[in-house]
Each structure stands twice: as structure tokens, then as C-alpha cells.
Short mmCIF file of N, CA and C in Angstrom, two decimals:
data_model
loop_
_atom_site.label_atom_id
_atom_site.label_comp_id
_atom_site.label_asym_id
_atom_site.label_seq_id
_atom_site.Cartn_x
_atom_site.Cartn_y
_atom_site.Cartn_z
N MET A 150 0.86 -1.23 -0.06
CA MET A 150 0.00 -0.04 -0.03
C MET A 150 0.84 1.22 -0.08
N THR A 151 0.69 1.93 -0.94
CA THR A 151 1.56 3.12 -1.08
C THR A 151 0.55 4.29 -1.03
N ASP A 152 1.09 5.22 -0.39
CA ASP A 152 0.27 6.52 -0.26
C ASP A 152 0.61 7.42 -1.52
N GLU A 153 -0.40 7.56 -2.19
CA GLU A 153 -0.16 8.48 -3.46
C GLU A 153 -0.90 9.83 -3.11
N THR A 154 -0.26 10.86 -3.31
CA THR A 154 -0.90 12.16 -3.14
C THR A 154 -1.26 12.71 -4.52
N VAL A 155 -2.52 13.09 -4.53
CA VAL A 155 -2.88 13.63 -5.79
C VAL A 155 -2.94 15.12 -5.60
N GLU A 156 -2.22 15.87 -6.42
CA GLU A 156 -2.19 17.14 -6.31
C GLU A 156 -3.09 17.82 -7.46
N THR A 157 -3.87 18.71 -7.19
CA THR A 157 -4.64 19.24 -8.23
C THR A 157 -4.35 20.71 -8.26
N ASP A 158 -4.40 21.34 -9.36
CA ASP A 158 -4.13 22.69 -9.65
C ASP A 158 -5.33 23.60 -9.49
N GLU A 159 -6.45 22.97 -9.25
CA GLU A 159 -7.73 23.63 -9.30
C GLU A 159 -7.90 24.23 -7.92
N THR A 160 -8.16 25.46 -7.77
CA THR A 160 -8.58 26.10 -6.57
C THR A 160 -9.98 26.51 -6.60
N PRO A 161 -10.68 26.39 -5.57
CA PRO A 161 -12.13 26.65 -5.54
C PRO A 161 -12.28 27.98 -5.91
N LYS A 162 -13.42 28.19 -6.68
CA LYS A 162 -13.85 29.40 -7.24
C LYS A 162 -14.45 30.30 -6.13
N LYS A 163 -14.19 31.66 -6.04
CA LYS A 163 -14.83 32.52 -5.12
C LYS A 163 -16.30 32.68 -5.55
N ALA A 164 -17.11 32.82 -4.55
CA ALA A 164 -18.54 33.00 -4.72
C ALA A 164 -18.65 34.55 -5.25
N SER A 165 -19.49 34.74 -6.09
CA SER A 165 -19.80 36.01 -6.66
C SER A 165 -20.41 36.90 -5.60
N LYS A 166 -19.99 38.08 -5.65
CA LYS A 166 -20.56 39.16 -4.73
C LYS A 166 -21.83 39.90 -5.32
N LEU A 167 -22.04 39.58 -6.52
CA LEU A 167 -23.10 40.34 -7.31
C LEU A 167 -24.44 40.12 -6.52
N PRO A 168 -24.89 38.95 -6.11
CA PRO A 168 -26.16 38.83 -5.41
C PRO A 168 -26.33 39.60 -4.16
N LEU A 169 -25.10 39.64 -3.41
CA LEU A 169 -25.11 40.44 -2.26
C LEU A 169 -25.36 41.99 -2.44
N ILE A 170 -24.63 42.48 -3.49
CA ILE A 170 -24.73 43.86 -3.89
C ILE A 170 -26.09 44.13 -4.31
N ILE A 171 -26.79 43.25 -5.17
CA ILE A 171 -28.03 43.49 -5.64
C ILE A 171 -29.03 43.48 -4.48
N GLY A 172 -28.90 42.76 -3.47
CA GLY A 172 -29.69 42.53 -2.33
C GLY A 172 -29.62 43.87 -1.54
N ILE A 173 -28.48 44.28 -1.27
CA ILE A 173 -28.34 45.58 -0.59
C ILE A 173 -28.93 46.93 -1.28
N VAL A 174 -28.77 46.88 -2.58
CA VAL A 174 -29.36 47.94 -3.34
C VAL A 174 -30.90 47.86 -3.24
N LEU A 175 -31.47 46.70 -3.39
CA LEU A 175 -32.88 46.58 -3.36
C LEU A 175 -33.50 46.81 -2.04
N ALA A 176 -32.73 46.50 -0.97
CA ALA A 176 -33.16 46.81 0.53
C ALA A 176 -33.16 48.23 0.63
N LEU A 177 -32.12 48.94 0.24
CA LEU A 177 -32.08 50.41 0.34
C LEU A 177 -33.20 51.01 -0.31
N ALA A 178 -33.36 50.61 -1.55
CA ALA A 178 -34.50 51.27 -2.50
C ALA A 178 -35.83 51.01 -1.74
N GLY A 179 -36.06 49.69 -1.30
CA GLY A 179 -37.48 49.48 -0.68
C GLY A 179 -37.49 50.17 0.60
N GLY A 180 -36.48 50.44 1.43
CA GLY A 180 -36.61 51.21 2.70
C GLY A 180 -36.80 52.67 2.47
N GLY A 181 -36.21 53.20 1.41
CA GLY A 181 -36.34 54.59 1.05
C GLY A 181 -37.71 54.85 0.39
N GLY A 182 -38.30 53.89 -0.30
CA GLY A 182 -39.60 54.12 -0.87
C GLY A 182 -40.66 53.92 0.21
N GLY A 183 -40.43 52.99 1.12
CA GLY A 183 -41.40 52.84 2.30
C GLY A 183 -41.37 54.17 3.16
N PHE A 184 -40.19 54.60 3.40
CA PHE A 184 -40.10 55.86 4.22
C PHE A 184 -40.89 57.12 3.54
N PHE A 185 -40.59 57.10 2.21
CA PHE A 185 -41.31 58.31 1.41
C PHE A 185 -42.76 58.09 1.41
N ALA A 186 -43.24 56.87 1.32
CA ALA A 186 -44.67 56.61 1.19
C ALA A 186 -45.36 56.92 2.58
N VAL A 187 -44.76 56.62 3.70
CA VAL A 187 -45.32 56.90 5.04
C VAL A 187 -45.25 58.40 5.24
N TYR A 188 -44.00 58.92 5.01
CA TYR A 188 -43.79 60.36 5.28
C TYR A 188 -44.76 61.24 4.48
N SER A 189 -45.00 60.91 3.27
CA SER A 189 -45.83 61.80 2.47
C SER A 189 -47.32 61.51 2.66
N GLY A 190 -47.72 60.58 3.36
CA GLY A 190 -49.03 60.34 3.77
C GLY A 190 -49.76 59.31 2.77
N MET A 191 -48.86 58.75 1.82
CA MET A 191 -49.62 57.77 0.83
C MET A 191 -50.01 56.55 1.67
N ILE A 192 -49.28 56.10 2.65
CA ILE A 192 -49.56 54.94 3.33
C ILE A 192 -49.68 55.37 4.89
N LEU A 193 -50.74 54.94 5.48
CA LEU A 193 -50.89 55.16 6.98
C LEU A 193 -51.18 56.82 7.18
N GLY A 194 -51.47 57.44 6.18
CA GLY A 194 -51.70 58.98 6.34
C GLY A 194 -53.14 59.28 6.68
N SER A 195 -53.41 60.57 6.93
CA SER A 195 -54.74 60.95 7.13
C SER A 195 -55.64 60.79 5.92
N ASP A 196 -56.83 60.69 6.12
CA ASP A 196 -57.87 60.58 5.07
C ASP A 196 -58.44 61.91 4.77
N SER A 197 -57.96 63.00 5.21
CA SER A 197 -58.61 64.31 5.15
C SER A 197 -58.34 64.67 3.64
N ALA A 198 -57.43 64.19 2.83
CA ALA A 198 -57.31 64.65 1.45
C ALA A 198 -58.51 63.97 0.66
N SER A 199 -59.04 62.93 1.03
CA SER A 199 -60.10 62.22 0.29
C SER A 199 -61.43 62.80 0.61
N LEU A 200 -61.69 63.41 1.73
CA LEU A 200 -62.92 64.00 2.13
C LEU A 200 -63.16 65.38 1.37
N ASP A 201 -64.46 65.66 1.16
CA ASP A 201 -64.88 66.89 0.67
C ASP A 201 -64.77 67.92 1.78
N GLU A 202 -64.64 69.12 1.39
CA GLU A 202 -64.51 70.20 2.36
C GLU A 202 -65.95 70.43 2.96
N GLU A 203 -67.00 70.15 2.34
CA GLU A 203 -68.25 70.19 2.99
C GLU A 203 -68.57 69.20 4.04
N THR A 204 -68.01 67.94 4.00
CA THR A 204 -68.29 67.00 4.86
C THR A 204 -67.43 67.18 6.11
N VAL A 205 -66.45 67.91 6.00
CA VAL A 205 -65.44 68.15 7.21
C VAL A 205 -66.04 69.23 8.05
N ALA A 206 -66.28 68.88 9.24
CA ALA A 206 -66.88 69.96 10.21
C ALA A 206 -65.73 70.88 10.57
N PRO A 207 -66.10 72.26 10.66
CA PRO A 207 -65.11 73.23 10.99
C PRO A 207 -64.58 72.96 12.50
N LYS A 208 -63.25 73.08 12.50
CA LYS A 208 -62.60 72.91 13.95
C LYS A 208 -62.94 74.09 14.82
N THR A 209 -63.37 73.83 16.05
CA THR A 209 -63.63 74.90 16.98
C THR A 209 -62.64 74.74 18.00
N SER A 210 -61.83 75.92 18.35
CA SER A 210 -60.89 75.82 19.32
C SER A 210 -61.55 75.99 20.65
N ASP A 211 -60.94 75.40 21.74
CA ASP A 211 -61.47 75.55 23.09
C ASP A 211 -61.31 76.98 23.52
N PRO A 212 -62.24 77.50 24.26
CA PRO A 212 -62.11 78.82 24.77
C PRO A 212 -60.95 78.91 25.85
N LEU A 213 -60.25 80.08 25.84
CA LEU A 213 -59.12 80.30 26.79
C LEU A 213 -59.80 80.29 28.23
N PRO A 214 -59.00 79.75 29.15
CA PRO A 214 -59.59 79.71 30.52
C PRO A 214 -59.66 81.23 31.03
N ASP A 215 -60.45 81.40 31.98
CA ASP A 215 -60.69 82.79 32.51
C ASP A 215 -59.78 82.99 33.69
N VAL A 216 -58.56 83.58 33.16
CA VAL A 216 -57.55 83.83 34.26
C VAL A 216 -57.06 85.24 34.31
N SER A 217 -56.51 85.59 35.39
CA SER A 217 -55.94 86.90 35.42
C SER A 217 -54.50 86.77 35.95
N TYR A 218 -53.61 87.74 35.86
CA TYR A 218 -52.27 87.69 36.23
C TYR A 218 -52.00 88.64 37.36
N VAL A 219 -51.49 88.19 38.43
CA VAL A 219 -51.06 89.11 39.49
C VAL A 219 -49.58 89.25 39.42
N GLY A 220 -49.01 90.40 39.34
CA GLY A 220 -47.66 90.68 39.07
C GLY A 220 -47.08 90.90 40.51
N LEU A 221 -45.86 90.31 40.58
CA LEU A 221 -44.99 90.57 41.80
C LEU A 221 -44.01 91.62 41.40
N ASP A 222 -43.78 92.53 42.32
CA ASP A 222 -42.77 93.52 42.11
C ASP A 222 -41.52 92.87 42.04
N PRO A 223 -40.48 93.51 41.14
CA PRO A 223 -39.13 92.88 41.06
C PRO A 223 -38.46 93.10 42.34
N PHE A 224 -37.73 92.11 42.81
CA PHE A 224 -36.81 92.34 43.88
C PHE A 224 -35.46 91.69 43.69
N VAL A 225 -34.56 92.10 44.43
CA VAL A 225 -33.20 91.67 44.36
C VAL A 225 -32.79 90.80 45.52
N VAL A 226 -32.12 89.69 45.37
CA VAL A 226 -31.85 88.78 46.47
C VAL A 226 -30.32 88.47 46.45
N SER A 227 -29.67 88.54 47.60
CA SER A 227 -28.33 88.24 47.63
C SER A 227 -28.20 86.72 47.94
N LEU A 228 -27.36 86.05 47.12
CA LEU A 228 -27.32 84.63 47.13
C LEU A 228 -26.15 84.26 48.13
N THR A 229 -26.35 83.09 48.65
CA THR A 229 -25.28 82.50 49.55
C THR A 229 -24.09 82.01 48.60
N SER A 230 -22.87 82.44 48.86
CA SER A 230 -21.78 81.98 48.18
C SER A 230 -20.54 82.12 48.87
N GLY A 231 -19.56 81.39 48.52
CA GLY A 231 -18.37 81.38 49.30
C GLY A 231 -17.44 82.59 48.97
N GLY A 232 -17.59 83.13 47.74
CA GLY A 232 -16.66 84.12 47.30
C GLY A 232 -17.41 85.57 47.41
N GLY A 233 -17.47 86.31 46.37
CA GLY A 233 -17.99 87.61 46.32
C GLY A 233 -19.56 87.57 46.41
N ALA A 234 -20.04 88.75 46.45
CA ALA A 234 -21.56 88.84 46.49
C ALA A 234 -22.17 88.62 45.07
N ASP A 235 -23.05 87.77 45.06
CA ASP A 235 -23.91 87.58 43.83
C ASP A 235 -25.21 87.93 44.13
N TYR A 236 -25.99 88.60 43.16
CA TYR A 236 -27.25 89.09 43.36
C TYR A 236 -28.13 88.54 42.23
N LEU A 237 -29.42 88.14 42.57
CA LEU A 237 -30.35 87.70 41.74
C LEU A 237 -31.49 88.70 41.58
N ARG A 238 -31.76 89.19 40.41
CA ARG A 238 -32.92 89.99 40.16
C ARG A 238 -34.07 89.19 39.57
N PHE A 239 -35.20 89.19 40.37
CA PHE A 239 -36.32 88.27 39.99
C PHE A 239 -37.61 88.99 39.86
N ARG A 240 -38.35 88.69 38.96
CA ARG A 240 -39.68 89.22 38.72
C ARG A 240 -40.61 88.19 38.18
N ALA A 241 -41.86 87.98 38.56
CA ALA A 241 -42.77 86.95 38.14
C ALA A 241 -44.18 87.49 38.21
N GLN A 242 -45.06 86.64 37.51
CA GLN A 242 -46.47 86.90 37.45
C GLN A 242 -47.09 85.62 37.88
N LEU A 243 -48.23 85.79 38.64
CA LEU A 243 -48.89 84.58 39.17
C LEU A 243 -50.25 84.45 38.25
N GLU A 244 -50.38 83.25 37.68
CA GLU A 244 -51.66 82.93 36.88
C GLU A 244 -52.71 82.48 37.88
N VAL A 245 -53.71 83.13 37.92
CA VAL A 245 -54.86 83.00 38.94
C VAL A 245 -56.06 82.96 38.25
N PRO A 246 -57.06 82.02 38.64
CA PRO A 246 -58.43 82.09 38.14
C PRO A 246 -59.04 83.46 38.47
N SER A 247 -59.75 84.01 37.69
CA SER A 247 -60.24 85.48 37.79
C SER A 247 -61.05 85.57 39.12
N ASP A 248 -61.79 84.60 39.52
CA ASP A 248 -62.61 84.72 40.74
C ASP A 248 -61.81 84.60 41.94
N HIS A 249 -60.43 84.31 41.96
CA HIS A 249 -59.62 84.31 43.13
C HIS A 249 -58.53 85.39 43.10
N GLN A 250 -58.60 86.31 42.12
CA GLN A 250 -57.60 87.37 42.07
C GLN A 250 -57.52 88.13 43.26
N GLU A 251 -58.59 88.70 43.86
CA GLU A 251 -58.57 89.50 45.00
C GLU A 251 -58.00 88.86 46.21
N GLU A 252 -58.39 87.56 46.39
CA GLU A 252 -57.76 86.81 47.48
C GLU A 252 -56.41 86.71 47.47
N VAL A 253 -55.74 86.43 46.25
CA VAL A 253 -54.28 86.25 46.05
C VAL A 253 -53.62 87.66 46.30
N GLU A 254 -54.22 88.63 45.72
CA GLU A 254 -53.59 90.02 45.98
C GLU A 254 -53.61 90.41 47.47
N ARG A 255 -54.54 89.85 48.36
CA ARG A 255 -54.36 90.18 49.74
C ARG A 255 -53.24 89.51 50.41
N VAL A 256 -52.93 88.31 49.96
CA VAL A 256 -51.78 87.69 50.51
C VAL A 256 -50.45 87.76 49.83
N LEU A 257 -50.40 88.66 48.94
CA LEU A 257 -49.13 89.00 48.04
C LEU A 257 -47.88 89.30 48.91
N PRO A 258 -47.96 89.91 50.12
CA PRO A 258 -46.82 90.13 50.93
C PRO A 258 -46.18 88.87 51.51
N ARG A 259 -47.14 87.93 51.85
CA ARG A 259 -46.78 86.65 52.33
C ARG A 259 -46.10 85.84 51.18
N VAL A 260 -46.66 85.85 49.93
CA VAL A 260 -46.16 85.27 48.79
C VAL A 260 -44.62 85.67 48.55
N VAL A 261 -44.40 87.04 48.49
CA VAL A 261 -43.10 87.57 48.38
C VAL A 261 -42.08 87.21 49.33
N ASP A 262 -42.57 87.10 50.66
CA ASP A 262 -41.75 86.65 51.67
C ASP A 262 -41.29 85.27 51.51
N VAL A 263 -42.23 84.34 51.10
CA VAL A 263 -41.89 82.92 50.81
C VAL A 263 -40.89 82.78 49.68
N LEU A 264 -41.16 83.55 48.60
CA LEU A 264 -40.21 83.49 47.48
C LEU A 264 -38.88 84.03 47.83
N ASN A 265 -38.87 85.22 48.65
CA ASN A 265 -37.65 85.77 48.96
C ASN A 265 -36.77 84.90 49.92
N GLY A 266 -37.38 84.22 50.76
CA GLY A 266 -36.63 83.25 51.67
C GLY A 266 -36.12 81.98 50.94
N TYR A 267 -36.89 81.52 49.91
CA TYR A 267 -36.51 80.38 49.13
C TYR A 267 -35.28 80.84 48.28
N LEU A 268 -35.41 81.88 47.57
CA LEU A 268 -34.28 82.46 46.69
C LEU A 268 -33.09 82.74 47.43
N ARG A 269 -33.12 83.23 48.56
CA ARG A 269 -32.03 83.63 49.44
C ARG A 269 -31.20 82.39 49.86
N ALA A 270 -31.85 81.25 49.99
CA ALA A 270 -31.23 80.09 50.44
C ALA A 270 -30.49 79.36 49.26
N LEU A 271 -30.59 79.92 47.91
CA LEU A 271 -29.88 79.18 46.81
C LEU A 271 -28.49 79.68 46.79
N SER A 272 -27.62 78.85 46.23
CA SER A 272 -26.34 79.23 46.03
C SER A 272 -26.22 79.47 44.42
N THR A 273 -25.11 80.00 44.00
CA THR A 273 -24.80 80.35 42.57
C THR A 273 -24.93 79.12 41.75
N ALA A 274 -24.42 77.97 42.33
CA ALA A 274 -24.25 76.70 41.73
C ALA A 274 -25.64 76.12 41.40
N ASP A 275 -26.62 76.46 42.25
CA ASP A 275 -27.96 76.04 42.10
C ASP A 275 -28.67 76.64 40.89
N ILE A 276 -28.28 77.78 40.65
CA ILE A 276 -28.79 78.63 39.39
C ILE A 276 -28.11 78.44 38.13
N GLU A 277 -26.93 78.00 38.13
CA GLU A 277 -26.20 77.97 36.80
C GLU A 277 -26.45 76.71 36.07
N SER A 278 -26.93 75.75 36.59
CA SER A 278 -27.13 74.50 35.72
C SER A 278 -28.24 74.78 34.68
N PRO A 279 -28.15 74.00 33.61
CA PRO A 279 -28.87 74.17 32.39
C PRO A 279 -30.47 74.06 32.72
N ASP A 280 -30.83 73.07 33.63
CA ASP A 280 -32.18 72.81 33.89
C ASP A 280 -32.66 73.56 35.27
N ALA A 281 -31.86 74.37 35.75
CA ALA A 281 -32.22 75.03 37.08
C ALA A 281 -33.48 75.89 37.08
N LEU A 282 -33.75 76.63 36.04
CA LEU A 282 -34.96 77.36 36.05
C LEU A 282 -36.24 76.57 36.13
N VAL A 283 -36.26 75.39 35.48
CA VAL A 283 -37.48 74.60 35.52
C VAL A 283 -37.65 74.08 36.95
N LYS A 284 -36.62 73.53 37.56
CA LYS A 284 -36.68 73.06 38.91
C LYS A 284 -36.98 74.20 39.90
N LEU A 285 -36.45 75.33 39.83
CA LEU A 285 -36.67 76.48 40.74
C LEU A 285 -38.09 76.87 40.58
N ARG A 286 -38.65 76.95 39.35
CA ARG A 286 -39.98 77.48 39.00
C ARG A 286 -41.08 76.50 39.65
N SER A 287 -40.77 75.21 39.65
CA SER A 287 -41.78 74.21 40.23
C SER A 287 -41.64 74.35 41.69
N GLN A 288 -40.47 74.52 42.32
CA GLN A 288 -40.43 74.72 43.88
C GLN A 288 -41.09 75.97 44.19
N MET A 289 -40.87 76.97 43.53
CA MET A 289 -41.46 78.27 43.90
C MET A 289 -43.02 78.16 43.83
N LEU A 290 -43.50 77.50 42.61
CA LEU A 290 -44.96 77.48 42.44
C LEU A 290 -45.48 76.61 43.66
N ARG A 291 -44.83 75.58 44.09
CA ARG A 291 -45.35 74.70 45.18
C ARG A 291 -45.47 75.48 46.47
N ARG A 292 -44.45 76.31 46.77
CA ARG A 292 -44.40 77.20 47.93
C ARG A 292 -45.59 78.24 47.93
N VAL A 293 -45.67 78.81 46.71
CA VAL A 293 -46.73 79.80 46.52
C VAL A 293 -48.18 79.08 46.77
N GLN A 294 -48.36 77.99 46.26
CA GLN A 294 -49.67 77.29 46.39
C GLN A 294 -49.89 76.91 47.84
N ILE A 295 -48.85 76.73 48.62
CA ILE A 295 -49.04 76.25 50.10
C ILE A 295 -49.57 77.60 50.72
N VAL A 296 -49.01 78.72 50.39
CA VAL A 296 -49.45 80.01 51.06
C VAL A 296 -50.84 80.44 50.68
N THR A 297 -51.14 80.26 49.36
CA THR A 297 -52.47 80.84 48.79
C THR A 297 -53.46 79.83 48.80
N GLY A 298 -53.11 78.54 48.78
CA GLY A 298 -54.17 77.41 48.47
C GLY A 298 -54.00 76.82 47.12
N GLN A 299 -54.08 75.56 47.04
CA GLN A 299 -53.82 74.84 45.78
C GLN A 299 -54.51 75.32 44.60
N GLU A 300 -55.85 75.71 44.68
CA GLU A 300 -56.70 76.03 43.69
C GLU A 300 -56.69 77.47 43.21
N ARG A 301 -56.01 78.38 44.04
CA ARG A 301 -55.97 79.67 43.72
C ARG A 301 -54.91 80.13 42.83
N VAL A 302 -53.77 79.50 42.74
CA VAL A 302 -52.67 79.84 41.79
C VAL A 302 -52.38 78.55 40.95
N SER A 303 -52.60 78.79 39.63
CA SER A 303 -52.41 77.74 38.79
C SER A 303 -51.03 77.58 38.18
N ASP A 304 -50.32 78.78 38.14
CA ASP A 304 -48.94 78.80 37.55
C ASP A 304 -48.23 79.84 38.05
N LEU A 305 -46.81 79.83 37.94
CA LEU A 305 -45.93 80.93 38.18
C LEU A 305 -45.10 81.24 36.90
N LEU A 306 -45.20 82.37 36.40
CA LEU A 306 -44.51 82.73 35.17
C LEU A 306 -43.38 83.62 35.49
N VAL A 307 -42.17 83.11 35.17
CA VAL A 307 -40.96 83.84 35.56
C VAL A 307 -40.74 84.90 34.40
N MET A 308 -40.81 86.14 34.72
CA MET A 308 -40.52 87.24 33.82
C MET A 308 -39.13 87.74 33.67
N GLU A 309 -38.43 87.74 34.70
CA GLU A 309 -36.95 88.19 34.88
C GLU A 309 -36.20 87.36 35.77
N PHE A 310 -35.08 86.87 35.44
CA PHE A 310 -34.21 86.03 36.29
C PHE A 310 -32.87 86.17 35.90
N VAL A 311 -32.23 87.22 36.56
CA VAL A 311 -30.99 87.79 36.12
C VAL A 311 -29.90 87.65 37.28
N LEU A 312 -28.84 86.99 37.01
CA LEU A 312 -27.73 86.70 38.11
C LEU A 312 -26.64 87.79 37.82
N ASN A 313 -26.34 88.64 38.74
CA ASN A 313 -25.37 89.64 38.74
C ASN A 313 -24.18 89.27 39.45
#
């Protein structure tokens, strides 16, 4: 028994990449076409284009709520800081249902006192973060609602918030 090695000069052929390329091109074209069809409203779009103008009821907007605004006089607060003196100039408006406006105006000195005490306890670092105003506004609104009553003040609008 002799071992004979048979050598062949044939190397296996590489598989063609043409089907892969065609598949990628078709997938991209299909994805782009699907995106365009959905984005333009051809598929899953609203049916408002197919309705006559006479059959569509006119849209009525909800009436605006009956609110009044009670302005707070601007005040300047010195902030607690380790270094030099930092001052905050603050001015706001309280959004109040019209039937509670007089009640809120009667307790306005107490509201200013609560806001003054809260703002005075802040440090400069508390104010300088990007989302600070949103957090401070919600904290101030909560304190104002405690003083005036939950249903009397619906929002606190910050009109001026300047750090010097």
C-alpha cells in the first residue's frame, strides 16, 4: 500500500458578490420608498385629502380659561456663596383664576416673603445648571400654592431671572 498524493491545480472558485450587492441595493431602495410613502401620507396617512370640504366639520378651538395675572414687584436677592456677593434680580407673574384674584392680591406680601426666603437660600451653583430654572420654578410654585391654597394659583410665570 502506497500513499499517493494527488495534487490538483484547481482552486475553489470564489463566490460572486453580485447577489449580495443587488440585495443591498434593493433593500435600500425598498426602505427609502417605504419611508417616502409613509412620510408623504400615501400609506398610513390621514384621510383628510379624500374628504370633501363640505363633509369636514369646522374645527372649533377651546375657549381660553378665565385667568388673571397678578404681578410681583421685582426684587433683588443676595445669594449665599463662598466668594464675592452675587445678586439675583427676580420678577414673576402669578396665573390666577379670575374669581380668586382679589384673595391672592391680599396675601401677596406673604407670597413675596416665601419666595424671598427660598431664593435667598440658593447658591450660585444651584442657578447656573441648564435645567435650574425649571426646577426652581416648580419649587417656587409649590411654595406659593401652600401659602395661597392649591386652587388659587395655577402657574408661576418667571418674567425676569438675572444673576449679577
